[in-house]
């Protein structure tokens, strides 16, 4: 069980003097694997019986899972809960209420005219929260974290000059989730709630498979001077370079595996005094009515593959015998071999022998 704030309207106000208790289910995985994605599209759940699931995959992907930070948390991530007295000027009603402080409130002021609290509540960008006296009376507020645990030991937030401000973003604050909502909490507070887990973001980074070849050749020109009597000649001789054969191959994902499926078979035998009946059946896996077979052979790549060849020559005589380059994102040469589908019927008796 966990103490949560739920908002019934855009004012973020909760029912007066009511502590809401909700049972939180464990969080689902933040990111689906390729297999999970396929199974979900086939509407196959944990309770579904799969007679056969055969996979042969080669996967090269840039998707990674990184822990959610306060900076990347959603604006509606709950940070704290304030509990205190309020006055409703519309209906002239006094009462107590809870008010949620969310990430979007950091660096803002919650004026009493909007919250109906008896004080303005200042929420600094660094998580410092304090109340400003607006009515010349000492008003006390209780501050909880997102799980309902008190801040600062007693969780009291009172008028400026009377009580110290509270820090609702501890140094070890992290983002946790119940599978749908996010909460910014200290690790010690989150551990007390088994249903909360660290929140993760799915990020794509274009990792690179680099099989490139770069040759840069710089040379000074040799000078030869020949003198005969009073005459002279100048000859410029460039350096001779032979790079030979250049070859490179960049491969993203290669699947050369094979899946060989067996067979389902059954034999029925009936024996009488003078006759004997034999019925046999052999079915390829996945052909039986009511059963299912998921056979998957895949090569998948979603990152860059660089197999370029770059040659730069300056003041040289350059020869290259050959240049060969290959860049392949994904290669699937695997095979799936299914079993046999046949039926054999026979009747054997003494008279037949």
GROMACS .gro file of N, CA and C in nm, residues 77-140:
model
  192
   77UNK      N    1   0.582   1.432  -1.282
   77UNK     CA    2   0.642   1.343  -1.181
   77UNK      C    3   0.621   1.405  -1.044
   78UNK      N    4   0.565   1.329  -0.951
   78UNK     CA    5   0.532   1.380  -0.818
   78UNK      C    6   0.657   1.387  -0.731
   79UNK      N    7   0.678   1.504  -0.667
   79UNK     CA    8   0.795   1.526  -0.584
   79UNK      C    9   0.758   1.529  -0.437
   80UNK      N   10   0.651   1.597  -0.401
   80UNK     CA   11   0.615   1.613  -0.260
   80UNK      C   12   0.465   1.639  -0.247
   81UNK      N   13   0.418   1.631  -0.122
   81UNK     CA   14   0.277   1.656  -0.091
   81UNK      C   15   0.272   1.753   0.028
   82UNK      N   16   0.197   1.860   0.015
   82UNK     CA   17   0.180   1.955   0.125
   82UNK      C   18   0.041   1.937   0.184
   83UNK      N   19   0.037   1.933   0.317
   83UNK     CA   20  -0.090   1.918   0.389
   83UNK      C   21  -0.105   2.036   0.485
   84UNK      N   22  -0.219   2.103   0.478
   84UNK     CA   23  -0.239   2.216   0.569
   84UNK      C   24  -0.378   2.277   0.555
   85UNK      N   25  -0.400   2.386   0.630
   85UNK     CA   26  -0.530   2.454   0.630
   85UNK      C   27  -0.547   2.540   0.506
   86UNK      N   28  -0.673   2.553   0.463
   86UNK     CA   29  -0.703   2.640   0.351
   86UNK      C   30  -0.836   2.711   0.376
   87UNK      N   31  -0.858   2.816   0.298
   87UNK     CA   32  -0.986   2.888   0.305
   87UNK      C   33  -1.038   2.906   0.164
   88UNK      N   34  -1.164   2.863   0.143
   88UNK     CA   35  -1.230   2.875   0.014
   88UNK      C   36  -1.309   3.005   0.013
   89UNK      N   37  -1.260   3.109  -0.056
   89UNK     CA   38  -1.329   3.237  -0.054
   89UNK      C   39  -1.460   3.235  -0.132
   90UNK      N   40  -1.476   3.140  -0.222
   90UNK     CA   41  -1.597   3.134  -0.303
   90UNK      C   42  -1.716   3.089  -0.218
   91UNK      N   43  -1.692   2.982  -0.139
   91UNK     CA   44  -1.801   2.927  -0.057
   91UNK      C   45  -1.785   2.960   0.090
   92UNK      N   46  -1.682   3.042   0.122
   92UNK     CA   47  -1.655   3.079   0.262
   92UNK      C   48  -1.642   2.955   0.351
   93UNK      N   49  -1.558   2.862   0.307
   93UNK     CA   50  -1.540   2.735   0.377
   93UNK      C   51  -1.395   2.722   0.421
   94UNK      N   52  -1.375   2.680   0.547
   94UNK     CA   53  -1.242   2.648   0.600
   94UNK      C   54  -1.225   2.496   0.598
   95UNK      N   55  -1.103   2.452   0.581
   95UNK     CA   56  -1.078   2.308   0.584
   95UNK      C   57  -0.930   2.277   0.574
   96UNK      N   58  -0.900   2.151   0.557
   96UNK     CA   59  -0.762   2.106   0.535
   96UNK      C   60  -0.755   2.030   0.404
   97UNK      N   61  -0.642   2.037   0.339
   97UNK     CA   62  -0.628   1.974   0.209
   97UNK      C   63  -0.485   1.930   0.185
   98UNK      N   64  -0.468   1.845   0.083
   98UNK     CA   65  -0.338   1.804   0.034
   98UNK      C   66  -0.317   1.863  -0.104
   99UNK      N   67  -0.194   1.902  -0.133
   99UNK     CA   68  -0.161   1.963  -0.263
   99UNK      C   69  -0.032   1.899  -0.315
  100UNK      N   70  -0.037   1.851  -0.437
  100UNK     CA   71   0.079   1.785  -0.494
  100UNK      C   72   0.180   1.884  -0.552
  101UNK      N   73   0.308   1.860  -0.526
  101UNK     CA   74   0.417   1.936  -0.586
  101UNK      C   75   0.482   1.848  -0.692
  102UNK      N   76   0.482   1.897  -0.817
  102UNK     CA   77   0.531   1.817  -0.928
  102UNK      C   78   0.659   1.879  -0.984
  103UNK      N   79   0.725   1.808  -1.070
  103UNK     CA   80   0.850   1.859  -1.128
  103UNK      C   81   0.828   1.994  -1.195
  104UNK      N   82   0.712   2.012  -1.258
  104UNK     CA   83   0.683   2.138  -1.326
  104UNK      C   84   0.670   2.254  -1.229
  105UNK      N   85   0.653   2.226  -1.098
  105UNK     CA   86   0.641   2.333  -0.998
  105UNK      C   87   0.777   2.383  -0.950
  106UNK      N   88   0.886   2.309  -0.980
  106UNK     CA   89   1.018   2.353  -0.936
  106UNK      C   90   1.053   2.487  -1.000
  107UNK      N   91   1.099   2.580  -0.917
  107UNK     CA   92   1.132   2.712  -0.966
  107UNK      C   93   1.014   2.806  -0.978
  108UNK      N   94   0.902   2.773  -0.914
  108UNK     CA   95   0.782   2.856  -0.922
  108UNK      C   96   0.730   2.886  -0.781
  109UNK      N   97   0.632   2.974  -0.775
  109UNK     CA   98   0.563   3.007  -0.649
  109UNK      C   99   0.417   2.968  -0.663
  110UNK      N  100   0.365   2.901  -0.562
  110UNK     CA  101   0.224   2.865  -0.558
  110UNK      C  102   0.151   2.969  -0.474
  111UNK      N  103   0.089   3.069  -0.536
  111UNK     CA  104   0.026   3.176  -0.459
  111UNK      C  105  -0.098   3.128  -0.386
  112UNK      N  106  -0.121   3.186  -0.269
  112UNK     CA  107  -0.236   3.147  -0.188
  112UNK      C  108  -0.367   3.169  -0.261
  113UNK      N  109  -0.371   3.268  -0.351
  113UNK     CA  110  -0.495   3.296  -0.422
  113UNK      C  111  -0.533   3.180  -0.515
  114UNK      N  112  -0.435   3.099  -0.555
  114UNK     CA  113  -0.463   2.984  -0.640
  114UNK      C  114  -0.483   2.856  -0.560
  115UNK      N  115  -0.400   2.835  -0.460
  115UNK     CA  116  -0.408   2.711  -0.383
  115UNK      C  117  -0.512   2.717  -0.272
  116UNK      N  118  -0.549   2.841  -0.229
  116UNK     CA  119  -0.636   2.865  -0.114
  116UNK      C  120  -0.570   2.830   0.018
  117UNK      N  121  -0.438   2.791   0.013
  117UNK     CA  122  -0.365   2.781   0.138
  117UNK      C  123  -0.357   2.920   0.203
  118UNK      N  124  -0.321   2.924   0.329
  118UNK     CA  125  -0.315   3.052   0.401
  118UNK      C  126  -0.182   3.122   0.379
  119UNK      N  127  -0.091   3.062   0.303
  119UNK     CA  128   0.039   3.121   0.275
  119UNK      C  129   0.076   3.096   0.129
  120UNK      N  130   0.165   3.180   0.077
  120UNK     CA  131   0.227   3.151  -0.052
  120UNK      C  132   0.335   3.046  -0.031
  121UNK      N  133   0.339   2.947  -0.116
  121UNK     CA  134   0.438   2.840  -0.107
  121UNK      C  135   0.541   2.859  -0.218
  122UNK      N  136   0.667   2.877  -0.179
  122UNK     CA  137   0.776   2.895  -0.276
  122UNK      C  138   0.849   2.762  -0.295
  123UNK      N  139   0.861   2.721  -0.420
  123UNK     CA  140   0.934   2.599  -0.454
  123UNK      C  141   1.051   2.640  -0.542
  124UNK      N  142   1.172   2.636  -0.486
  124UNK     CA  143   1.290   2.678  -0.561
  124UNK      C  144   1.331   2.570  -0.661
  125UNK      N  145   1.411   2.611  -0.759
  125UNK     CA  146   1.455   2.517  -0.863
  125UNK      C  147   1.539   2.403  -0.806
  126UNK      N  148   1.611   2.429  -0.695
  126UNK     CA  149   1.695   2.324  -0.635
  126UNK      C  150   1.618   2.234  -0.539
  127UNK      N  151   1.486   2.255  -0.528
  127UNK     CA  152   1.404   2.171  -0.441
  127UNK      C  153   1.379   2.227  -0.304
  128UNK      N  154   1.431   2.346  -0.274
  128UNK     CA  155   1.403   2.410  -0.144
  128UNK      C  156   1.261   2.465  -0.145
  129UNK      N  157   1.186   2.435  -0.039
  129UNK     CA  158   1.047   2.477  -0.031
  129UNK      C  159   1.025   2.550   0.101
  130UNK      N  160   0.951   2.664   0.095
  130UNK     CA  161   0.925   2.740   0.217
  130UNK      C  162   0.796   2.819   0.199
  131UNK      N  163   0.737   2.857   0.312
  131UNK     CA  164   0.610   2.929   0.312
  131UNK      C  165   0.634   3.075   0.350
  132UNK      N  166   0.568   3.165   0.280
  132UNK     CA  167   0.581   3.307   0.307
  132UNK      C  168   0.455   3.359   0.377
  133UNK      N  169   0.476   3.429   0.486
  133UNK     CA  170   0.363   3.480   0.566
  133UNK      C  171   0.287   3.585   0.486
  134UNK      N  172   0.156   3.566   0.472
  134UNK     CA  173   0.071   3.663   0.402
  134UNK      C  174  -0.044   3.714   0.487
  135UNK      N  175  -0.061   3.659   0.608
  135UNK     CA  176  -0.177   3.700   0.687
  135UNK      C  177  -0.142   3.738   0.830
  136UNK      N  178  -0.013   3.750   0.862
  136UNK     CA  179   0.034   3.789   0.996
  136UNK      C  180   0.003   3.685   1.101
  137UNK      N  181  -0.030   3.564   1.059
  137UNK     CA  182  -0.052   3.454   1.153
  137UNK      C  183   0.049   3.343   1.123
  138UNK      N  184   0.083   3.268   1.227
  138UNK     CA  185   0.173   3.155   1.209
  138UNK      C  186   0.091   3.035   1.163
  139UNK      N  187   0.119   2.992   1.039
  139UNK     CA  188   0.047   2.879   0.982
  139UNK      C  189   0.146   2.766   0.957
  140UNK      N  190   0.105   2.646   0.991
  140UNK     CA  191   0.193   2.530   0.984
  140UNK      C  192   0.143   2.435   0.875
   0.00000   0.00000   0.00000
